[in-house]
PDB file of C-alpha atoms and ligand atoms in Angstrom:
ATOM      1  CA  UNK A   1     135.181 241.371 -46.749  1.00  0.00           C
ATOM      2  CA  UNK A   2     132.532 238.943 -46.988  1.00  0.00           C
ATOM      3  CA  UNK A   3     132.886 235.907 -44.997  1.00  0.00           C
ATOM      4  CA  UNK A   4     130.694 232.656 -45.585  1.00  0.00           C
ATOM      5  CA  UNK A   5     130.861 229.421 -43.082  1.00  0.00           C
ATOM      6  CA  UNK A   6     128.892 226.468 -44.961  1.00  0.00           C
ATOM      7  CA  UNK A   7     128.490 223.970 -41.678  1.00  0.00           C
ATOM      8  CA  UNK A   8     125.643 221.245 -40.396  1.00  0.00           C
ATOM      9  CA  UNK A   9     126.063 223.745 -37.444  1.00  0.00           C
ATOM     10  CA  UNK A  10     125.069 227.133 -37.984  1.00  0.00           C
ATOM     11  CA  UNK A  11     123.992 227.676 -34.502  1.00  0.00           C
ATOM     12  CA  UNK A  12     127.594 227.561 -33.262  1.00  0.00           C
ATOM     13  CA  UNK A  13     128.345 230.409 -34.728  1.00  0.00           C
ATOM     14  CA  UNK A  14     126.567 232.549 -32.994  1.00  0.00           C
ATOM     15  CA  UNK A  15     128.813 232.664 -29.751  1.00  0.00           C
ATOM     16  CA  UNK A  16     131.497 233.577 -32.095  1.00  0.00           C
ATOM     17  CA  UNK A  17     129.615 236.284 -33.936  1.00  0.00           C
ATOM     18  CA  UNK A  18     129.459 238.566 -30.744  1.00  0.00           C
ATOM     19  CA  UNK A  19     132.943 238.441 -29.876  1.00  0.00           C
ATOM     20  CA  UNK A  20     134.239 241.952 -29.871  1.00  0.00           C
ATOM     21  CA  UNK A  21     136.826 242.000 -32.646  1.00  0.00           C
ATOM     22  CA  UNK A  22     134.290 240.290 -34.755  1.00  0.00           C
ATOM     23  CA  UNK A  23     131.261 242.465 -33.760  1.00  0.00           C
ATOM     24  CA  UNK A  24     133.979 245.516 -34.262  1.00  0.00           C
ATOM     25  CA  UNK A  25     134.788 244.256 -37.722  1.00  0.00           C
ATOM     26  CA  UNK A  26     131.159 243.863 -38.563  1.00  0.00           C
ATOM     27  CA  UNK A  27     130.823 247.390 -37.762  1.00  0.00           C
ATOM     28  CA  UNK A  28     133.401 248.254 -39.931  1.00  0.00           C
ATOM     29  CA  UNK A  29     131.588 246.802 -42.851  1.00  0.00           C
ATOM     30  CA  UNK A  30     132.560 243.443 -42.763  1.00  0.00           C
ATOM     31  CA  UNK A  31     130.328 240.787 -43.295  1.00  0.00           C
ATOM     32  CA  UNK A  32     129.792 236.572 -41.179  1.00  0.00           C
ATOM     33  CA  UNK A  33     127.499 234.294 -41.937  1.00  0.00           C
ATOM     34  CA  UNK A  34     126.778 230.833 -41.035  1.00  0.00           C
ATOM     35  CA  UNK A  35     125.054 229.027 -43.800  1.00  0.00           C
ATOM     36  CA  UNK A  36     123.365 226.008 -42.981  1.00  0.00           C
ATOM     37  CA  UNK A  37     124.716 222.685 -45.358  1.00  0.00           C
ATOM     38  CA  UNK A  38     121.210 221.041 -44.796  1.00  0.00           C
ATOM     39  CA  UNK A  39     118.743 223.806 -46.424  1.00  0.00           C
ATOM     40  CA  UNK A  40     119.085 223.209 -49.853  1.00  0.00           C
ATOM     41  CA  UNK A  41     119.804 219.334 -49.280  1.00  0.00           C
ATOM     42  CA  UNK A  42     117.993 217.308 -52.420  1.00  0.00           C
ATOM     43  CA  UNK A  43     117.818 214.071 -50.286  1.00  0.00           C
ATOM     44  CA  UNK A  44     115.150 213.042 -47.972  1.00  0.00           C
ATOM     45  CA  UNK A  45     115.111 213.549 -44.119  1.00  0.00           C
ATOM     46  CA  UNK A  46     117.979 216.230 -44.437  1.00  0.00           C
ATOM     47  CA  UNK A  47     120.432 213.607 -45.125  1.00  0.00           C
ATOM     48  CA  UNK A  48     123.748 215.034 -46.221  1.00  0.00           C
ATOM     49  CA  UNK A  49     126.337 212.219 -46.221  1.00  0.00           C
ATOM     50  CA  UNK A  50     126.795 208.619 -47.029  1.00  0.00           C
ATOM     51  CA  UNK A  51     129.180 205.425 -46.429  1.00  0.00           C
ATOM     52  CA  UNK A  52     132.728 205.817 -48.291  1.00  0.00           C
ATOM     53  CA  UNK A  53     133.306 203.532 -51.520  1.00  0.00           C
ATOM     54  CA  UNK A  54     135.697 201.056 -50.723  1.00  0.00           C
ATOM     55  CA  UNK A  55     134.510 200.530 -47.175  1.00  0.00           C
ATOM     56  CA  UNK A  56     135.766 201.859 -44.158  1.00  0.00           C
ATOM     57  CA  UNK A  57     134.840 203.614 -41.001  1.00  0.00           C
ATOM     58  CA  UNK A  58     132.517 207.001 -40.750  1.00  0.00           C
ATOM     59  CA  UNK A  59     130.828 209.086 -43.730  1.00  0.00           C
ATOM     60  CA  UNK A  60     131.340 210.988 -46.333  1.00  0.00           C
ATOM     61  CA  UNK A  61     130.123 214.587 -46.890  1.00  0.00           C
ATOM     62  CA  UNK A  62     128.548 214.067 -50.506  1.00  0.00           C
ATOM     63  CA  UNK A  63     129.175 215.945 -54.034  1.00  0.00           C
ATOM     64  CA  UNK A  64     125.271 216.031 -54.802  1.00  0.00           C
ATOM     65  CA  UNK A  65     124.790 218.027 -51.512  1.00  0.00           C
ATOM     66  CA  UNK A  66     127.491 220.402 -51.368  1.00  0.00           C
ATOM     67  CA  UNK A  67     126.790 221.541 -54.991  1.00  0.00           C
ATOM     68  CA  UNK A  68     122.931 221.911 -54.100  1.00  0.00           C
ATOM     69  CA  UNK A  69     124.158 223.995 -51.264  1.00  0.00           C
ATOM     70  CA  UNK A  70     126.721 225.951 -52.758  1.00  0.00           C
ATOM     71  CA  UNK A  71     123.984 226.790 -55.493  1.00  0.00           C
ATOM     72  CA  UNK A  72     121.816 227.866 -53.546  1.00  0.00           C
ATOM     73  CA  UNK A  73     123.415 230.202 -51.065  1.00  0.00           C
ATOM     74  CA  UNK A  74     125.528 231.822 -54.579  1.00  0.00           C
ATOM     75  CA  UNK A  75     122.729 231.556 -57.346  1.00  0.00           C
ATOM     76  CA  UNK A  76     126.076 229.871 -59.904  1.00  0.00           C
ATOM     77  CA  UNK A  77     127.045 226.419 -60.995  1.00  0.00           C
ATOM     78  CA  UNK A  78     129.470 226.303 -57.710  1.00  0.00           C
ATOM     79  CA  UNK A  79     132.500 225.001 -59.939  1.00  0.00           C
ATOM     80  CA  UNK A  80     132.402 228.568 -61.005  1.00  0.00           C
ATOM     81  CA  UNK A  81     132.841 229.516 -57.854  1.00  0.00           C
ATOM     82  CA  UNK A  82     136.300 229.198 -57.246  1.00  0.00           C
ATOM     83  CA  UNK A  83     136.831 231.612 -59.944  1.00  0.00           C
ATOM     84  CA  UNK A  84     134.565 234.328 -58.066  1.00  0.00           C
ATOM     85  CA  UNK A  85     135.978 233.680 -54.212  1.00  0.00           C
ATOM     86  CA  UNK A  86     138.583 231.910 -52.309  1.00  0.00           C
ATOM     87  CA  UNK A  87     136.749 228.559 -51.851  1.00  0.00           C
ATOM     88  CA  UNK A  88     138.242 227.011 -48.793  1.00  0.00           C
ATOM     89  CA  UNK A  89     137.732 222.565 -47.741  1.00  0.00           C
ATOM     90  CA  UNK A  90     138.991 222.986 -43.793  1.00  0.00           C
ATOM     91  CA  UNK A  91     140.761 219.248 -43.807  1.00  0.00           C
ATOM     92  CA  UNK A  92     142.808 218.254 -41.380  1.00  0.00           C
ATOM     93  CA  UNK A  93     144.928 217.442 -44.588  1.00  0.00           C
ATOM     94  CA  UNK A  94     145.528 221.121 -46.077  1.00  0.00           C
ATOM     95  CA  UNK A  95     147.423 223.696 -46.341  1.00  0.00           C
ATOM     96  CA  UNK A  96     148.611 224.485 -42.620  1.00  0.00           C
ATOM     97  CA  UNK A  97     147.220 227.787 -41.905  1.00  0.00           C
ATOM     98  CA  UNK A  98     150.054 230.031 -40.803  1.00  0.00           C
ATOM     99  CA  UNK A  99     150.822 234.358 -40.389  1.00  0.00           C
ATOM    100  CA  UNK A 100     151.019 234.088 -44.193  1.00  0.00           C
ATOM    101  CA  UNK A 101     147.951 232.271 -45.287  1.00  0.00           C
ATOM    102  CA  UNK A 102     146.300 234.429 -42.756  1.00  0.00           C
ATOM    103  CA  UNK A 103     147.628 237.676 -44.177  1.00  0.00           C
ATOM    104  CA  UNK A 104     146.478 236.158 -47.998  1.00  0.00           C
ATOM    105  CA  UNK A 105     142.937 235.325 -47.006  1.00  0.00           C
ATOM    106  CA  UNK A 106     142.439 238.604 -44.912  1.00  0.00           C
ATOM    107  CA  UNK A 107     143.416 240.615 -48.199  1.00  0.00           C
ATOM    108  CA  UNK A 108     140.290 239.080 -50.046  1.00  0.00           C
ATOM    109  CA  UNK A 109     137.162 240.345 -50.831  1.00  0.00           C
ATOM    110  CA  UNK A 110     135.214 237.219 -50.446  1.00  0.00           C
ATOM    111  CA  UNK A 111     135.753 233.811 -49.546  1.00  0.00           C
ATOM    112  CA  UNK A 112     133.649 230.912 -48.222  1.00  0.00           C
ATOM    113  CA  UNK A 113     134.829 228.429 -45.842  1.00  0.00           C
ATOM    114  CA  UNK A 114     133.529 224.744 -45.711  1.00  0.00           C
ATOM    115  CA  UNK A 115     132.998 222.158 -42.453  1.00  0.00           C
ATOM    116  CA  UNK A 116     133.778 219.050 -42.805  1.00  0.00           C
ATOM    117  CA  UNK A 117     132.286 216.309 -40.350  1.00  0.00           C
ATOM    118  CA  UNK A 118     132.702 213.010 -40.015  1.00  0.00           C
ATOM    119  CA  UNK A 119     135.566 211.588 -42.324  1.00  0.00           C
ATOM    120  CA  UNK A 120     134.949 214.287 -44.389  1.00  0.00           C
ATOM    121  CA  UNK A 121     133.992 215.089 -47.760  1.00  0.00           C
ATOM    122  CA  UNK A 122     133.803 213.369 -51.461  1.00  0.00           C
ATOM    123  CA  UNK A 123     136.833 214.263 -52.801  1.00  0.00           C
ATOM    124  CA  UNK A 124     135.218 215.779 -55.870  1.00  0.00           C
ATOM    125  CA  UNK A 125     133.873 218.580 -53.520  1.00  0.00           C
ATOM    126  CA  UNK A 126     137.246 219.434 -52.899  1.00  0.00           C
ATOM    127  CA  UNK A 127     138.409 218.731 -56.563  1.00  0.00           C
ATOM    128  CA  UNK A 128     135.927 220.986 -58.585  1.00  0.00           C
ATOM    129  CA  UNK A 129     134.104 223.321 -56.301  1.00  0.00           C
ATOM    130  CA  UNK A 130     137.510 224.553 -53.972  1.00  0.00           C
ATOM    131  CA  UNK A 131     139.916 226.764 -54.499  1.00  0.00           C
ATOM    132  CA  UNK A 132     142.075 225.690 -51.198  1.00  0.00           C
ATOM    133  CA  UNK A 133     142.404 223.095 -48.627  1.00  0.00           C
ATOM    134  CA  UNK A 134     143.479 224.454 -45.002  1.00  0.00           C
ATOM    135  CA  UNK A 135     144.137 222.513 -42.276  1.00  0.00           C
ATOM    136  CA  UNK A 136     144.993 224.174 -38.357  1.00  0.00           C
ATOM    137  CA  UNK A 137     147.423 221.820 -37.363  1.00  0.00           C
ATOM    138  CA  UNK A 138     148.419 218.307 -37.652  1.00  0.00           C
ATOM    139  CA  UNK A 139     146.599 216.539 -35.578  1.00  0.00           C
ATOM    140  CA  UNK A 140     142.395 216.308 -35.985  1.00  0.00           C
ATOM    141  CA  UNK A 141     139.438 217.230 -34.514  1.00  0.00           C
ATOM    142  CA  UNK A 142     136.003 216.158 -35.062  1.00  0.00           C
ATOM    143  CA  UNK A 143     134.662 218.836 -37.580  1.00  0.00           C
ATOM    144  CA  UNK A 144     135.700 221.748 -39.387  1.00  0.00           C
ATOM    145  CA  UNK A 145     133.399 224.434 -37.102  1.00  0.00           C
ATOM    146  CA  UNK A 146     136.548 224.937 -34.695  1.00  0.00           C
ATOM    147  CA  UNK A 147     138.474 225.565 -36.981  1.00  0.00           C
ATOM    148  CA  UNK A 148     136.498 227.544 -38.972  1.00  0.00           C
ATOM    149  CA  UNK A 149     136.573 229.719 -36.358  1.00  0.00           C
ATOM    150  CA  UNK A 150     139.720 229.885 -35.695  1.00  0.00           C
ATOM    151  CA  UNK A 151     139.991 231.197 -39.575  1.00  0.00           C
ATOM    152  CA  UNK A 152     137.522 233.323 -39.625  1.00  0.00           C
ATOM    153  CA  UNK A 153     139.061 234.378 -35.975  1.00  0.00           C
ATOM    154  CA  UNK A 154     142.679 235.076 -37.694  1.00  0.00           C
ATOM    155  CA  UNK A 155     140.937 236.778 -40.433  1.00  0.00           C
ATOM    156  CA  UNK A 156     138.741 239.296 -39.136  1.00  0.00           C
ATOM    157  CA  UNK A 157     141.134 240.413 -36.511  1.00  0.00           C
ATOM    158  CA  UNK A 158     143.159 241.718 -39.316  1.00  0.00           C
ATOM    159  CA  UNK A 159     140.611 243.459 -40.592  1.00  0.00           C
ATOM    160  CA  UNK A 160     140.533 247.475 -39.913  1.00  0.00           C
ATOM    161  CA  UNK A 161     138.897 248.598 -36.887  1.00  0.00           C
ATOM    162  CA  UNK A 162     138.744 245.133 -35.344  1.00  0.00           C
ATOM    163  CA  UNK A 163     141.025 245.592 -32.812  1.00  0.00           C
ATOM    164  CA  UNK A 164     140.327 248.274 -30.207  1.00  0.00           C
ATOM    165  CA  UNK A 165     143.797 249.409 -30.752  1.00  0.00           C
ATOM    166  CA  UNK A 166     145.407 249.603 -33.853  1.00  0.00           C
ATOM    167  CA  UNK A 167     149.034 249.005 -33.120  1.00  0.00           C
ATOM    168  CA  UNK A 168     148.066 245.439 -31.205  1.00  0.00           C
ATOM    169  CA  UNK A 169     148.674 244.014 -34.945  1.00  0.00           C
ATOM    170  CA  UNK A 170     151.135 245.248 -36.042  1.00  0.00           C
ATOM    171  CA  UNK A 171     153.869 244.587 -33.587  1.00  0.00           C
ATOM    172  CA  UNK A 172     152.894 241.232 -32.364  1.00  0.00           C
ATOM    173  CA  UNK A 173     154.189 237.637 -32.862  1.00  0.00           C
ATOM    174  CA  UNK A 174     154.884 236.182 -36.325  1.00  0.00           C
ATOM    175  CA  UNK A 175     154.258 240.418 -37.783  1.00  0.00           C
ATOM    176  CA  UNK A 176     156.470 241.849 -40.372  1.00  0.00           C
ATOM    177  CA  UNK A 177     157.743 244.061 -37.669  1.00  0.00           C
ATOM    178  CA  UNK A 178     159.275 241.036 -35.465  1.00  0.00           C
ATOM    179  CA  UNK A 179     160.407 239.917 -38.801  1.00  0.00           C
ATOM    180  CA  UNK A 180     158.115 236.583 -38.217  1.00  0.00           C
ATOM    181  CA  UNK A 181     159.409 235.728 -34.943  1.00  0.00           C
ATOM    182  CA  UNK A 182     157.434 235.404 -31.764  1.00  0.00           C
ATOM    183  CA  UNK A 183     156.435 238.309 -29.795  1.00  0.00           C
ATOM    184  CA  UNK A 184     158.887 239.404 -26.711  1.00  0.00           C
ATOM    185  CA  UNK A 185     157.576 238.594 -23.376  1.00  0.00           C
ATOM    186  CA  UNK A 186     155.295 241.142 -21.375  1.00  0.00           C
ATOM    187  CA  UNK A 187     155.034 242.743 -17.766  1.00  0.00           C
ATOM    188  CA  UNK A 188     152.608 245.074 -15.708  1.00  0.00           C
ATOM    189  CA  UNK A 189     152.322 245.911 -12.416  1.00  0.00           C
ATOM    190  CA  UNK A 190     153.341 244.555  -9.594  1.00  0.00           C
ATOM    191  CA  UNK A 191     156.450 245.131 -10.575  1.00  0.00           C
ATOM    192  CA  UNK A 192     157.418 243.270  -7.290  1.00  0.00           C
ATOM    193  CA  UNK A 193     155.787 239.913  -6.858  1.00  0.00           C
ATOM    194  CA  UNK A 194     157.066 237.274  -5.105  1.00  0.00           C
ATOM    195  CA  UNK A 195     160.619 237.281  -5.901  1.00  0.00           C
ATOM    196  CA  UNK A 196     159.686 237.718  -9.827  1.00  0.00           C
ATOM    197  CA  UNK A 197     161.320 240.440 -10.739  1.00  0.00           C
ATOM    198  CA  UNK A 198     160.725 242.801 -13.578  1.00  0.00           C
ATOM    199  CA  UNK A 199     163.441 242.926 -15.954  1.00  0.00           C
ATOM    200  CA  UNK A 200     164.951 246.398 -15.051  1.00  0.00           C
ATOM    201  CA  UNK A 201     165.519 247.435 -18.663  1.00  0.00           C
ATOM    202  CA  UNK A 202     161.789 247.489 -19.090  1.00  0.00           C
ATOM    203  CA  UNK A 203     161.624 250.164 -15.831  1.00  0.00           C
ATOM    204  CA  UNK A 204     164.283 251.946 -17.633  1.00  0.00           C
ATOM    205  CA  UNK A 205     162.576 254.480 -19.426  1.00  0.00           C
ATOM    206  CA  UNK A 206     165.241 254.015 -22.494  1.00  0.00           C
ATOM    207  CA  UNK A 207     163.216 253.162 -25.112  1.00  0.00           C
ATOM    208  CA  UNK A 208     165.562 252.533 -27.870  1.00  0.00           C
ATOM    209  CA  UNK A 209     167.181 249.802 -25.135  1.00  0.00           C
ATOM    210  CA  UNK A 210     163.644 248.592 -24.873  1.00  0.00           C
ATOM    211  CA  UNK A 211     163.415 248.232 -28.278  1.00  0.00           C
ATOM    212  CA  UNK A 212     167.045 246.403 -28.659  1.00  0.00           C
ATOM    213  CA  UNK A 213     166.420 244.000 -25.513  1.00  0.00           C
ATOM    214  CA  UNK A 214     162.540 242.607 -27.051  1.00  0.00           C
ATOM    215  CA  UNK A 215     163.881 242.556 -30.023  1.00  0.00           C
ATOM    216  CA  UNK A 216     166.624 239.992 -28.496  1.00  0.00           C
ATOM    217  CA  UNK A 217     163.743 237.900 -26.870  1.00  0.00           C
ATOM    218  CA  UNK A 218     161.738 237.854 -29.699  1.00  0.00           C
ATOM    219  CA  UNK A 219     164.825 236.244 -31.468  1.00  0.00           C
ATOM    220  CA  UNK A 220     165.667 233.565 -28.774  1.00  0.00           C
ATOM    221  CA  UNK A 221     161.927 232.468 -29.094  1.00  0.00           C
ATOM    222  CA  UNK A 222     161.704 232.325 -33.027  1.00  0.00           C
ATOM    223  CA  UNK A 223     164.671 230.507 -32.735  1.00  0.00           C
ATOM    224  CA  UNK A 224     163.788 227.929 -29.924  1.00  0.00           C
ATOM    225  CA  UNK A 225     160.435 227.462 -31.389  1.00  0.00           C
ATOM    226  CA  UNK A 226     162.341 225.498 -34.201  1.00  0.00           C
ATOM    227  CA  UNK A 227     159.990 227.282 -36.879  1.00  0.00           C
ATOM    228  CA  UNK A 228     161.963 229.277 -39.842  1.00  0.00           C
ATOM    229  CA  UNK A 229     160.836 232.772 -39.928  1.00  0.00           C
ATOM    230  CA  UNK A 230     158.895 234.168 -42.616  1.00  0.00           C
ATOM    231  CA  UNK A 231     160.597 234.757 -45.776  1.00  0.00           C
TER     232      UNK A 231
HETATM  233 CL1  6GU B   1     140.349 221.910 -40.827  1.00  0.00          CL
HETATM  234  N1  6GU B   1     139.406 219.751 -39.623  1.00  0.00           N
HETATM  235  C1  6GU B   1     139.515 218.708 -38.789  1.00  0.00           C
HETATM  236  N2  6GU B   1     138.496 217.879 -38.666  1.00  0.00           N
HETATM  237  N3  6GU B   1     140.603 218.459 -38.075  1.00  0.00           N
HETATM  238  C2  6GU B   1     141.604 219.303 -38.237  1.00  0.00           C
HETATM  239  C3  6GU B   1     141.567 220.404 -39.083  1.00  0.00           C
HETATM  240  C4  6GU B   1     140.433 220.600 -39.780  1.00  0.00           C
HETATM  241  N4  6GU B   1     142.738 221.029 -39.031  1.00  0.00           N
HETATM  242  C5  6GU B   1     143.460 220.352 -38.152  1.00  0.00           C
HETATM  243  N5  6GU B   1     142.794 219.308 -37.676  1.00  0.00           N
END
């Protein structure tokens, strides 16, 4: 898949583009970038936002800029561009990213993610050039980079070849195979530590009571984590 990050801060990207899934994914024919907001800017001095209408505290990501930008990294009118790739505002508004989303946006082909920064951006970016607003949580954070990564992190994990062993994603927590629960706890060695023991099922050898007894965690923490599991 091709993955585009449209920030003020390109550079930050580049710590995350040599982490080893990513790197592995790259490999695999993936592709990251980190497109700088402020190349294509029309306005003088490399401005890129402005004071809200109405008042109020912090600024505004603006219309004029994004739409230079997005034009000039795609070569298309960008409110076309929704139509040709998952277009993605990261506000601390959106949709909450979850296993599904995740699973949605890793299946595409192409999709671009945008930073907000300060209060965030002109609603009409959102409106017209967007196919999606995501948000990581409720709560907020100063800029969309973080969690841009952590998308583009979720994302490219998924992706094959990523992960230095297969099976890590497919039987881990929120998967189809734990039926969206949590994953069970784990142990290694020592299996004597302290007086932490190992639960002696796992030293067992029996794998189908292996099986049955994480399967039985997995439940008691999808069910004390208060989320519903996936449908
Ligand atoms: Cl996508 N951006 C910001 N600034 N804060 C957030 C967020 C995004 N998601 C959760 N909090």
């Amino acid at each position: 898949m091709q993955l585009d990050v449209v920030t003020l801060f390109p550079q930050w990207f580049e710590w995350f583009a040599e982490q080893r899934h990513v790197t592995n994914a790259i490999e695999q024919g993936n592709q990251l970038r980190a497109l700088d907001l402020r190349e294509h800017t029309p306005l003088s001095g490399g401005q890129v936002d402005d004071t809200p209408f109405g008042g109020g505290a912090g600024m505004v990501l603006r219309v004029d800029v994004m739409e230079a930008a997005l034009r000039g990294f795609y070569g298309v009118d960008p409110v076309e561009l929704p139509r040709q790739r998952r277009v993605i505002a990261l506000t601390p508004g959106g949709r909450v990213l979850d296993e599904q989303l995740v699973n949605e946006l890793a299946a595409e082909p192409a999709v671009t993610l945008l930073c907000g920064r300060y209060e965030g951006f002109d609603e009409r970016i959102v409106q017209h050039f967007c196919s999606d607003a995501v948000s990581i949580g409720r709560y907020v954070i100063a800029g969309g980079e973080l969690a841009a990564m952590v998308v583009c992190d979720a994302i490219l994990r998924k992706q094959p070849g990523a992960l230095g062993d297969a099976d890590s994603a497919v039987e881990e927590s929120f998967s189809a195979a734990l039926e969206g629960d949590p994953e069970y706890p784990h142990y290694t060695r020592p299996a004597e530590f302290r007086d932490w023991a190992v639960p002696d099922v796992l030293l067992s050898g029996h794998h189908e009571e292996i099986r049955q007894w994480r399967r039985a965690r997995s439940r008691e923490r999808g069910a004390a984590s208060g989320q519903a599991p996936l449908s």
